CSV table of C-alpha atoms in Angstrom, one decimal:
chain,number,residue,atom,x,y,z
A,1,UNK,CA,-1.9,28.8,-8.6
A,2,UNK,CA,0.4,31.7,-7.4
A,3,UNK,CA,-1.7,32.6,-4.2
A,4,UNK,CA,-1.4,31.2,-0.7
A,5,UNK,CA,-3.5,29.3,1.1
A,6,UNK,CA,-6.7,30.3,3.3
A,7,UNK,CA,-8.1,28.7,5.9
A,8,UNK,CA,-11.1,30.1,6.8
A,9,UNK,CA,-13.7,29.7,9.8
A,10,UNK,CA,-11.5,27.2,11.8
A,11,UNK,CA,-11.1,26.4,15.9
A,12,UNK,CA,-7.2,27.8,16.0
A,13,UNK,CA,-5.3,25.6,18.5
A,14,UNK,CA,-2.1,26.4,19.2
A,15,UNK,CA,-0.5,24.2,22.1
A,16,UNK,CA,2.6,26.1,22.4
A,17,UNK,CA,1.0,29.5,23.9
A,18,UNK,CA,-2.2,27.8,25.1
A,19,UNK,CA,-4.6,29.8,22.1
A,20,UNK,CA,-7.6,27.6,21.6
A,21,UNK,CA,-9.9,30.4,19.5
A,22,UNK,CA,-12.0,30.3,16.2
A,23,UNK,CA,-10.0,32.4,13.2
A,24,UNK,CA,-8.6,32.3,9.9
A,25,UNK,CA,-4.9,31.5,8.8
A,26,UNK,CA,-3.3,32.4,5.9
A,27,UNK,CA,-0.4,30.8,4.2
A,28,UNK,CA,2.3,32.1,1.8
A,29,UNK,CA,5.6,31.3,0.7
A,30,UNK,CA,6.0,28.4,3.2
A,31,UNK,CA,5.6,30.1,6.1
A,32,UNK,CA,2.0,31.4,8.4
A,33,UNK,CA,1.6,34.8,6.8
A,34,UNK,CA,-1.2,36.0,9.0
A,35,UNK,CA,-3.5,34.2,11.3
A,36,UNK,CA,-6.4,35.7,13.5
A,37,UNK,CA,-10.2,36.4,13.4
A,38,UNK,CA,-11.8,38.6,10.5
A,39,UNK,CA,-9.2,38.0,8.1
A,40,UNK,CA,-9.5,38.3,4.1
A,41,UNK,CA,-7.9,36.5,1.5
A,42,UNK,CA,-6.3,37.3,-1.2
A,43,UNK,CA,-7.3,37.4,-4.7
A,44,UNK,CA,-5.5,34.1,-6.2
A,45,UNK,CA,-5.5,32.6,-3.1
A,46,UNK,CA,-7.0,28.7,-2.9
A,47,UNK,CA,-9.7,29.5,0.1
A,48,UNK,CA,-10.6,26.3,2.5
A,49,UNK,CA,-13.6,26.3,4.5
A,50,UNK,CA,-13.2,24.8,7.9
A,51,UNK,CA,-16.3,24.9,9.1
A,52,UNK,CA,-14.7,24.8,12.5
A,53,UNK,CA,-13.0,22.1,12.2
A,54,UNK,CA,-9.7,22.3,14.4
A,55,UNK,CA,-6.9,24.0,12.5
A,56,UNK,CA,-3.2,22.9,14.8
A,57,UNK,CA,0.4,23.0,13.6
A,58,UNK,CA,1.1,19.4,12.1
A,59,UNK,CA,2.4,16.5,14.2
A,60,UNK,CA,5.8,15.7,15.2
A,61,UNK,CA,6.8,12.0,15.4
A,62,UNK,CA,10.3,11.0,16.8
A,63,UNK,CA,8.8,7.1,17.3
A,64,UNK,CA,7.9,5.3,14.1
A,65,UNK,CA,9.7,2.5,12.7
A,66,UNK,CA,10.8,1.9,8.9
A,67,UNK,CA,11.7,-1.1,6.8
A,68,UNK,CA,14.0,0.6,5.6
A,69,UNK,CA,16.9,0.9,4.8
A,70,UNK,CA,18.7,-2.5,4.6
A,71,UNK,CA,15.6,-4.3,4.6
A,72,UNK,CA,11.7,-5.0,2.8
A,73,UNK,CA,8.9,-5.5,4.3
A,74,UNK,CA,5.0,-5.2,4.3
A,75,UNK,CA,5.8,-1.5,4.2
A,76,UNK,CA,8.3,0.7,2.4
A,77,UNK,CA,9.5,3.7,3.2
A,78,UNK,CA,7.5,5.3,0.8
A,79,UNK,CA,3.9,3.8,1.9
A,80,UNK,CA,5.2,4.9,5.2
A,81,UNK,CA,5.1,8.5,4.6
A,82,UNK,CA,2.1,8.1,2.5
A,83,UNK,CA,0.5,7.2,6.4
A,84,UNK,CA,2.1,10.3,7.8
A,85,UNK,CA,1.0,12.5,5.3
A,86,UNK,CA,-2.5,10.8,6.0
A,87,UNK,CA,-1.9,11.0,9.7
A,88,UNK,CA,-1.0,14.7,10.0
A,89,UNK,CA,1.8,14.3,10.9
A,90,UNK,CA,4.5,17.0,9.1
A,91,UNK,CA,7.8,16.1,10.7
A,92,UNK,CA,8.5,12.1,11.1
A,93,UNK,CA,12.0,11.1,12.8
A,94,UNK,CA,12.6,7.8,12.2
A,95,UNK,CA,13.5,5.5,15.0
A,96,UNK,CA,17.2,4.1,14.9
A,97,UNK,CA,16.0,0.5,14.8
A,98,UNK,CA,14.6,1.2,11.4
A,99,UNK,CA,15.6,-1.0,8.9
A,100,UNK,CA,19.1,-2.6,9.9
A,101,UNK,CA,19.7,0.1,12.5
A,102,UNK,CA,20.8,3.5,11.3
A,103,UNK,CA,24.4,2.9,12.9
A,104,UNK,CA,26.4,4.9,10.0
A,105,UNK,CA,26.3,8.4,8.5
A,106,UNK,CA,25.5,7.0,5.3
A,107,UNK,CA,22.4,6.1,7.0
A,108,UNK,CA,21.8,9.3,7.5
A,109,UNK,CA,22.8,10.4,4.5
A,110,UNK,CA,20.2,8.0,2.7
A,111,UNK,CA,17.1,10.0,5.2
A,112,UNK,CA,18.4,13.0,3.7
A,113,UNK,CA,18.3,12.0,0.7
A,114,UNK,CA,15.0,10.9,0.4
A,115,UNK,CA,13.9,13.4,2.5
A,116,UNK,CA,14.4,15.4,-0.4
A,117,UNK,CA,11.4,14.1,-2.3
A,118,UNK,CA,9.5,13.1,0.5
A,119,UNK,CA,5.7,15.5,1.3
A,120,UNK,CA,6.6,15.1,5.0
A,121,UNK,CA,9.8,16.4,6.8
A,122,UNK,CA,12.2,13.5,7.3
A,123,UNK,CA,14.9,12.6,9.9
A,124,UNK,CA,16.5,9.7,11.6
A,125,UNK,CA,17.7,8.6,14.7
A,126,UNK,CA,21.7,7.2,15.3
A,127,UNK,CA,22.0,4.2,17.2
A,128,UNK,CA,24.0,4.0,19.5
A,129,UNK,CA,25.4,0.2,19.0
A,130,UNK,CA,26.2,-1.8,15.8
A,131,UNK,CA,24.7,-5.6,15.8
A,132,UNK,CA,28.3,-6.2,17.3
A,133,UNK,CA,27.5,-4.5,20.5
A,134,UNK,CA,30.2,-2.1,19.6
A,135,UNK,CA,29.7,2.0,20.1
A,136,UNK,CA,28.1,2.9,16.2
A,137,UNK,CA,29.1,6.4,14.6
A,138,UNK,CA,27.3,8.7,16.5
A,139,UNK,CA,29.4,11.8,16.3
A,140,UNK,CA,29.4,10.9,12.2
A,141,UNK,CA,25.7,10.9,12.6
A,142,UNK,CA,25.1,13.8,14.7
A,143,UNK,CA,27.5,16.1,12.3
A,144,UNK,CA,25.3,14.2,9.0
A,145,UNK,CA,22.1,15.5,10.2
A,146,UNK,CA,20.6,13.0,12.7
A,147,UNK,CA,17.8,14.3,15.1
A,148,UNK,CA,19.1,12.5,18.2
A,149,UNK,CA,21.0,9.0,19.3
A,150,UNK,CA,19.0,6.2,20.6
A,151,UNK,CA,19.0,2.5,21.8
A,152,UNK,CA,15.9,1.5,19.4
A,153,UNK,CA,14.3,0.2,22.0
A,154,UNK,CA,17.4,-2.3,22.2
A,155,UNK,CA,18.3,-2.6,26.2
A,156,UNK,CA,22.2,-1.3,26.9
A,157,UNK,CA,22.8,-4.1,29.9
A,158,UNK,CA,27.2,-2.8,29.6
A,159,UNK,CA,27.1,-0.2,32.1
A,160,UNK,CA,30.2,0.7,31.8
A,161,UNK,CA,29.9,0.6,27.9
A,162,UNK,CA,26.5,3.0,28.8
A,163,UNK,CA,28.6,5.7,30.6
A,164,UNK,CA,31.4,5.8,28.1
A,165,UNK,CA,28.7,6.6,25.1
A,166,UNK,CA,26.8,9.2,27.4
A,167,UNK,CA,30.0,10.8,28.1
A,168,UNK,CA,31.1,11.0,24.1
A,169,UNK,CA,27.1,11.3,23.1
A,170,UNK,CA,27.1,14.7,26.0
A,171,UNK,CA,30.2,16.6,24.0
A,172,UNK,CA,27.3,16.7,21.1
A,173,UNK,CA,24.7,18.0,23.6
A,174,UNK,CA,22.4,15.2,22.1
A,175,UNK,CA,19.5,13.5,23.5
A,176,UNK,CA,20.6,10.1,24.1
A,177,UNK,CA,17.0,8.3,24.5
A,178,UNK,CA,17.5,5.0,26.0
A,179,UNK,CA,14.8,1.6,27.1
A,180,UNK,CA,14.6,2.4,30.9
A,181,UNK,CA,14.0,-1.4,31.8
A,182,UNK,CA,16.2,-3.8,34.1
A,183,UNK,CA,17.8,-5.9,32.4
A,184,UNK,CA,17.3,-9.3,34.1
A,185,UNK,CA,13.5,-8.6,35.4
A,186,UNK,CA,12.0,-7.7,31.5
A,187,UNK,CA,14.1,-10.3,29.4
A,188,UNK,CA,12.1,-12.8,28.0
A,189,UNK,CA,8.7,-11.4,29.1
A,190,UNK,CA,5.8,-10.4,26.6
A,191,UNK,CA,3.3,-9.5,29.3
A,192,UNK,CA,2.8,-7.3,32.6
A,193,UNK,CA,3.3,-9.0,35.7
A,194,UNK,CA,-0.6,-9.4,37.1
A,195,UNK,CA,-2.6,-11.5,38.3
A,196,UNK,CA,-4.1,-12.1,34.3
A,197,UNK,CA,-0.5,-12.9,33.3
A,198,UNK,CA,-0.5,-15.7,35.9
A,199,UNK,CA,-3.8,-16.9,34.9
A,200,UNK,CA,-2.6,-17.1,31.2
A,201,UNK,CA,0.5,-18.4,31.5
A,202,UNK,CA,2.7,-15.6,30.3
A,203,UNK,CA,6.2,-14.6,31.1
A,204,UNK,CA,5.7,-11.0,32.5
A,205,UNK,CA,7.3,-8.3,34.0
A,206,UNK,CA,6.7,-6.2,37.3
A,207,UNK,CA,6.6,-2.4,37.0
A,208,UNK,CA,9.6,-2.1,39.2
A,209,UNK,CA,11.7,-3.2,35.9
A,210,UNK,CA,10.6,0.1,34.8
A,211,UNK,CA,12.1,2.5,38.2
A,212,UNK,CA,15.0,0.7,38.4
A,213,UNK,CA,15.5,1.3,34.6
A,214,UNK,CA,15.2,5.1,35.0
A,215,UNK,CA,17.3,4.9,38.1
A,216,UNK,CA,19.9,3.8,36.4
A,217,UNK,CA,19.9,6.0,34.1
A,218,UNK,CA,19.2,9.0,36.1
A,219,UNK,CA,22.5,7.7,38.0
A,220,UNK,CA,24.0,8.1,34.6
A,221,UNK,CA,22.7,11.3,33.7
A,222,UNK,CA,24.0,13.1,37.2
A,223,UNK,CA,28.2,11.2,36.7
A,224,UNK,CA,27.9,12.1,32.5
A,225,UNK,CA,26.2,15.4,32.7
A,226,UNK,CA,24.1,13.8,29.4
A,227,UNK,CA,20.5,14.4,28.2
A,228,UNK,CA,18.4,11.3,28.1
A,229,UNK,CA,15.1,10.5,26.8
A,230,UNK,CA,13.5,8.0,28.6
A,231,UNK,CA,11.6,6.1,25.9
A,232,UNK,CA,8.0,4.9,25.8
A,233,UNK,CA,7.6,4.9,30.4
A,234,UNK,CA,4.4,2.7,30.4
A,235,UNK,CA,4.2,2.4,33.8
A,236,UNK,CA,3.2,4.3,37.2
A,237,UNK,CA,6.5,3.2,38.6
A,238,UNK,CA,8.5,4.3,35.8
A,239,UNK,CA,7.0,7.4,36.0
A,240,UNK,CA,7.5,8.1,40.0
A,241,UNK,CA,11.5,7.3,39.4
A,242,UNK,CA,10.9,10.1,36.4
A,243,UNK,CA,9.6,12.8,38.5
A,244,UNK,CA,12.3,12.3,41.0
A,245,UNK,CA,15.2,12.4,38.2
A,246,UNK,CA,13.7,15.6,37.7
A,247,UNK,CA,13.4,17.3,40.7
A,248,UNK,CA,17.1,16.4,41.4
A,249,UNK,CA,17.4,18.8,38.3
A,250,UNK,CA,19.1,16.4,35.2
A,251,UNK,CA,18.2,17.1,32.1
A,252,UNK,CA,16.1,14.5,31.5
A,253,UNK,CA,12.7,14.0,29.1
A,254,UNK,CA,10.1,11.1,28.7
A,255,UNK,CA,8.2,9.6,26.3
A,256,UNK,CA,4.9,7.6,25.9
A,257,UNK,CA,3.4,5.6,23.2
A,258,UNK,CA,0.1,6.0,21.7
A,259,UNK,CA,-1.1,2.4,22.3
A,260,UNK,CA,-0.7,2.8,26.0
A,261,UNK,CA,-3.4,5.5,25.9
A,262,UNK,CA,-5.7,3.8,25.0
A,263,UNK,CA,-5.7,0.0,25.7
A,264,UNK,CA,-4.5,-1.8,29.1
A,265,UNK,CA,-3.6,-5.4,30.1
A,266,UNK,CA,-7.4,-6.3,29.5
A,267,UNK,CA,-7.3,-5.9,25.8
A,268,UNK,CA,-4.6,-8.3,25.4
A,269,UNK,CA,-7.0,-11.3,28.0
A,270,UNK,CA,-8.1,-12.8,24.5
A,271,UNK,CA,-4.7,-13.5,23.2
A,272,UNK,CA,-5.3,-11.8,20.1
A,273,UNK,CA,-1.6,-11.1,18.6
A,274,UNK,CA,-2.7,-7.6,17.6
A,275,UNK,CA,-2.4,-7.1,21.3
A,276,UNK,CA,1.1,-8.3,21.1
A,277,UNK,CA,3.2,-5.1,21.9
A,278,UNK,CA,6.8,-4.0,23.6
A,279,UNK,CA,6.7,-3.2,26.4
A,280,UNK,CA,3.3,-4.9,27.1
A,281,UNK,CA,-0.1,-3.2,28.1
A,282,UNK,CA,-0.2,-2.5,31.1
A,283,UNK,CA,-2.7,-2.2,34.1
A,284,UNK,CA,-5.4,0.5,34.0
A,285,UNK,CA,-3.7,2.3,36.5
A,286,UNK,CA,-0.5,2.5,34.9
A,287,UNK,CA,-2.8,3.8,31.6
A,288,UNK,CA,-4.4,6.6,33.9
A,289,UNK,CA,-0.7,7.6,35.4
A,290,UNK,CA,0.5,8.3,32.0
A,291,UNK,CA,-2.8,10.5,30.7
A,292,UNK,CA,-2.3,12.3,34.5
A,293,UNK,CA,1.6,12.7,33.5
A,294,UNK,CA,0.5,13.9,30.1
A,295,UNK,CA,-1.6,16.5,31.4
A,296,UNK,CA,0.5,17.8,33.4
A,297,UNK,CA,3.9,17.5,31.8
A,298,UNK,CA,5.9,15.0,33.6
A,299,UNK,CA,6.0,13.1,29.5
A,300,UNK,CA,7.1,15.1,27.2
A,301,UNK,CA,6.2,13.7,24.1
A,302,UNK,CA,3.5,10.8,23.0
A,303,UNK,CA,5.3,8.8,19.9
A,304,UNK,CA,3.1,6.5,17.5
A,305,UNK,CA,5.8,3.9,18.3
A,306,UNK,CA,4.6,3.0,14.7
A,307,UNK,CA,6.0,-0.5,14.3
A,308,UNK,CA,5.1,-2.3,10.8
A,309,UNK,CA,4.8,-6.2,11.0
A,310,UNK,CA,4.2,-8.6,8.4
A,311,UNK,CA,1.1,-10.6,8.4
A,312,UNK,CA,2.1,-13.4,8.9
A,313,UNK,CA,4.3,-12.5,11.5
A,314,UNK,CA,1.3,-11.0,13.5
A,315,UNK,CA,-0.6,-14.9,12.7
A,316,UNK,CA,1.2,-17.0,15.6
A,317,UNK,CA,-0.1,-17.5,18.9
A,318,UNK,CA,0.5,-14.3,21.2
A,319,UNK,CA,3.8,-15.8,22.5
A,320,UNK,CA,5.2,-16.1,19.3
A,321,UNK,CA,3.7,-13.4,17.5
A,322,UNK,CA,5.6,-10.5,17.1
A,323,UNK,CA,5.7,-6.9,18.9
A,324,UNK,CA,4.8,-3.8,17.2
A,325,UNK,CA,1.2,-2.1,15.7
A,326,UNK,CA,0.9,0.0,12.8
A,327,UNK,CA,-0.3,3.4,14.6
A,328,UNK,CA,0.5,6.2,13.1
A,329,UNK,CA,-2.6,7.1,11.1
A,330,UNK,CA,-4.3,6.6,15.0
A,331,UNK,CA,-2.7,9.2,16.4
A,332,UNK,CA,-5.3,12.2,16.1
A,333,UNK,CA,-7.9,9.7,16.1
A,334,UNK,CA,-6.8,8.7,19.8
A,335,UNK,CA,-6.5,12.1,20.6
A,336,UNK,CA,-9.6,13.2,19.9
A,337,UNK,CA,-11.3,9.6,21.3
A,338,UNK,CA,-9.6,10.6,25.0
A,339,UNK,CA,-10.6,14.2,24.5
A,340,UNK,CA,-14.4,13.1,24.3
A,341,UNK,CA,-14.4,10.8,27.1
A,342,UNK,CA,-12.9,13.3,29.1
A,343,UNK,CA,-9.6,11.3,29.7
A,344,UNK,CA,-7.0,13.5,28.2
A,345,UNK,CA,-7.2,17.9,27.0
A,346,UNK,CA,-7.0,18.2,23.3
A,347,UNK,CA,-4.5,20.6,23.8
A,348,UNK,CA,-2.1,18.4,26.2
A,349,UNK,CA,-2.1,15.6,23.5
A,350,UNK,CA,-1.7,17.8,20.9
A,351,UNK,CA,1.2,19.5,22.9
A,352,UNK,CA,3.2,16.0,23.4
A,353,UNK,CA,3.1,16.0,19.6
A,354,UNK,CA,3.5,19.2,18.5
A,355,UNK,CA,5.6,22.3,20.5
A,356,UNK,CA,7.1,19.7,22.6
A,357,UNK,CA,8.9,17.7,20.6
A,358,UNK,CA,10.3,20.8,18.4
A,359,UNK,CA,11.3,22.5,21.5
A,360,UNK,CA,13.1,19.1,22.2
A,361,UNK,CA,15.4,18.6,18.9
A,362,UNK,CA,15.5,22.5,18.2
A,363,UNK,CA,13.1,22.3,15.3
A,364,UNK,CA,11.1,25.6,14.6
A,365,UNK,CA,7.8,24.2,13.6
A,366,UNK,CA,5.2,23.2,16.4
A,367,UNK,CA,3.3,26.2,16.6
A,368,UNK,CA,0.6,28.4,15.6
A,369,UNK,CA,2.1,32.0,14.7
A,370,UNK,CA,3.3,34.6,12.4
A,371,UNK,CA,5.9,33.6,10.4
A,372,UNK,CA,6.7,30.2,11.8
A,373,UNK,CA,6.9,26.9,9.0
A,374,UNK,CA,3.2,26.2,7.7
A,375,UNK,CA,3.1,22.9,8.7
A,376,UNK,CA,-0.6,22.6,9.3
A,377,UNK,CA,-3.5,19.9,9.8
A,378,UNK,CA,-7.1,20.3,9.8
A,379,UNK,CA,-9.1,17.6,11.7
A,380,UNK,CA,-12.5,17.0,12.4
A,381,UNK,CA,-12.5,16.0,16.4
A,382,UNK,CA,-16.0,15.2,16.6
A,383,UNK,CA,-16.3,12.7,13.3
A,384,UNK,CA,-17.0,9.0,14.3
A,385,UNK,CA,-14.2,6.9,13.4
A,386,UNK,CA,-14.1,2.9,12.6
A,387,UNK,CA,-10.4,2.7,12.7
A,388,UNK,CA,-9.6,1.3,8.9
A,389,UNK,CA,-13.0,0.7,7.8
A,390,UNK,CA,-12.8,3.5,5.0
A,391,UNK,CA,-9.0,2.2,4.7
A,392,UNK,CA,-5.6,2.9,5.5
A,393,UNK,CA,-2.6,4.0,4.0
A,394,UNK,CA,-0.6,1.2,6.4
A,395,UNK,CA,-1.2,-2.3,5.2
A,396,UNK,CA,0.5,-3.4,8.0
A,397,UNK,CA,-1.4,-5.0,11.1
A,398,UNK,CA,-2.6,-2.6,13.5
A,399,UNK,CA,-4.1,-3.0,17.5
A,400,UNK,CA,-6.4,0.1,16.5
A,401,UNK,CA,-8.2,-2.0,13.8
A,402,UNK,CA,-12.0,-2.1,14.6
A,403,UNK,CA,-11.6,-0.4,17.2
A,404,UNK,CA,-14.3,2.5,17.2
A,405,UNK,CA,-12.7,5.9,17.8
A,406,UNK,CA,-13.8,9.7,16.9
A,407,UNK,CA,-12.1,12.6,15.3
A,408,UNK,CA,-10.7,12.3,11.2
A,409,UNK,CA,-7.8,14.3,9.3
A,410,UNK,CA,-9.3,16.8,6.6
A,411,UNK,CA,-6.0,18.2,5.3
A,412,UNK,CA,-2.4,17.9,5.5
A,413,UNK,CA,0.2,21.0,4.8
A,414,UNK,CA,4.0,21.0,5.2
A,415,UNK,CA,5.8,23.6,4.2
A,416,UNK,CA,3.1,25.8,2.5
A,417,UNK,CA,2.0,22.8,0.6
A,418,UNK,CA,-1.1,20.3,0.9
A,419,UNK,CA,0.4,17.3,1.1
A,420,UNK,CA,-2.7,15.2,2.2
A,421,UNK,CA,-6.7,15.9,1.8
A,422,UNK,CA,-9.1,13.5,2.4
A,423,UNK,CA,-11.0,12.2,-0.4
A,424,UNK,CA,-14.1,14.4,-1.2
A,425,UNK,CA,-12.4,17.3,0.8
A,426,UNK,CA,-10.7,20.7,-0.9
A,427,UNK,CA,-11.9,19.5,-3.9
């Protein structure tokens, strides 16, 4: 087919300039040819009917781990874009820790590489350490393509070694994001420090690990003059050291993951290993300080923190099971779930994953106008929602499974092109 693509009679939200209207869109060569109310479509143009279901630009995911490269796993790299694709998500940044650790351009090289054949737009993260503890290649990686340098969620205790790679890492004006947890307080721990940690026996951590993480690195930040990402703040402390890094004025973002959304320290009182998450749930005030920060912009950006483990990994008592929850095909789900109970604005969720994390890493897609990349998905927000009842693109274990949630992806587009369309729909 040589025409575009038309979307017709579908709730326009566009996070970026606050538009939340009903409205056709049009798509052609790639890019949003035209979008507004009353429009018409062209002759040889494939015509979708919304039916009102929510038309936003597609997702943008700096947080999901890979198996690859380096290693196998219950997921490849392949069946993980599959899940983005089915996700909606249109731009998916690996995290360093994927795989080996992306600690050489060739790393990045590979991404690029199979970004080439990939349906979803596909970066990578440089890490900032080899296995060795040594400083990896991250000016190699930087100038190969990498979105931004990261721990991968692997603490930097050397803080002298910290200051030297923020002062290299700030000649790049990179984002360097970076575990904001003391060192000494979270090692070893696999739960929040609580009252229902003591009563089940579980090495935890207090929130202060959190402050005096960002501290730290806000202390950093000022002597360096570098940009940090604070990655996945879980906690109401974390996020009160945050707001005061920012209004001594450093240049300084945060992130969130999705799990910590939606479940708290009570979901993990069973023991069940799909529970089994770093950094642990946390209280259900902690939960309701990051939806409030959300909201009102004190975290930048929500990541799936999409973490694939094998089975029989996940089949060990919690203490010995390991981290990590296959979320990415959750993420609108969860969205729309917190939207319905009143928890969290569409448009502020949809904001953390969209225009926000462009606007972070200099990307132009994120948003809903003329002539920006037509990376699009269509979601139903009001479809019930047995998370991986109707299946999964992930075979890998998730803390969503079961777990009844609302809202469903219709359609994915990247780049002017479906990439995703749920069975039965656009057919």
């Amino acid at each position: 087919m040589s025409g575009g693509i038309f979307i017709a009679g579908a709730r326009l939200i566009d996070p970026a300039s606050g538009r939340d209207r009903e409205g056709d869109l049009r798509v052609e060569n790639g890019v949003i040819d035209a979008i507004g109310p009353g429009l018409s479509p062209d002759a040889e143009d494939q015509i979708i009917e919304a039916d009102g279901a929510a038309l936003s630009p597609a997702l943008i995911d700096i947080g999901a781990r890979a198996a690859e490269p380096g290693r196998s796993g219950i997921e490849s790299l392949d069946t993980t874009i599959r899940a983005a694709a089915a996700a909606g998500v249109g731009t998916l940044a690996l995290s360093s820790s994927s795989g080996a650790g992306l600690t050489r351009p060739e790393d990045i090289d590979w991404i690029s590489f199979r970004a080439l054949q990939a349906p979803v737009r596909l970066l990578g993260a440089a890490r900032t350490h080899t296995q060795a503890g040594d400083m990896a290649e991250i000016g190699l990686m930087l100038r190969a393509g990498a979105a931004l340098v990261s721990d991968g969620g692997d603490l930097i205790a050397d803080t002298r070694f910290l200051r030297n790679l923020l002062s290299y890492a700030s000649a790049f004006d990179a984002w360097v994001g970076l575990t904001a947890e003391d060192t000494h307080l979270s090692a070893g721990t696999i739960a929040h420090e609580s009252a229902m940690a003591v009563r089940l026996g579980l090495s935890a951590r207090p929130g202060i690990s959190q402050r005096l993480g960002v501290e730290r690195l806000a202390a950093l930040a000022e002597l360096t003059g570098a940009r940090i990402l604070f990655e996945r703040l879980t906690t109401a402390d974390g996020l009160d050291a945050m707001k005061t890094a920012r209004k001594r004025g450093l240049d300084v973002a945060a992130s969130a993951p999705l799990t910590h959304l939606l479940f708290n320290e009570v979901d993990m009182g069973g023991l069940d290993p799909a529970y089994r998450l770093d950094p642990p749930l946390r209280s259900e005030a902690d939960r309701q300080a990051l939806l409030a920060a959300i909201a009102d912009g004190l975290i930048d950006v929500i990541v799936s923190d999409h973490t694939p483990v094998a089975l029989e990994a996940k089949a060990n008592p919690f203490s010995d099971a390991a981290p990590g929850s296959s979320s990415l095909e959750a993420l609108i789900p969860v969205l729309c779930t917190l939207d319905a109970d009143g928890q969290l604005p569409l448009a502020a969720g949809l904001k953390a994953l969209t225009s926000n994390p462009a606007e972070l890493l200099g990307l132009p897609q994120g948003r809903l106008e003329e002539g920006a990349p037509a990376d699009l998905v269509l979601f139903d927000p009001q479809a019930p929602n047995v998370y991986g009842k109707d299946g999964l693109e992930s075979p890998a274990p998730s803390a969503f499974s079961g777990r009844r949630l609302q809202g469903r992806v219709l359609l994915s587009v990247v780049d002017g092109a479906m990439v995703y369309a749920r069975p039965g729909f656009a057919e």
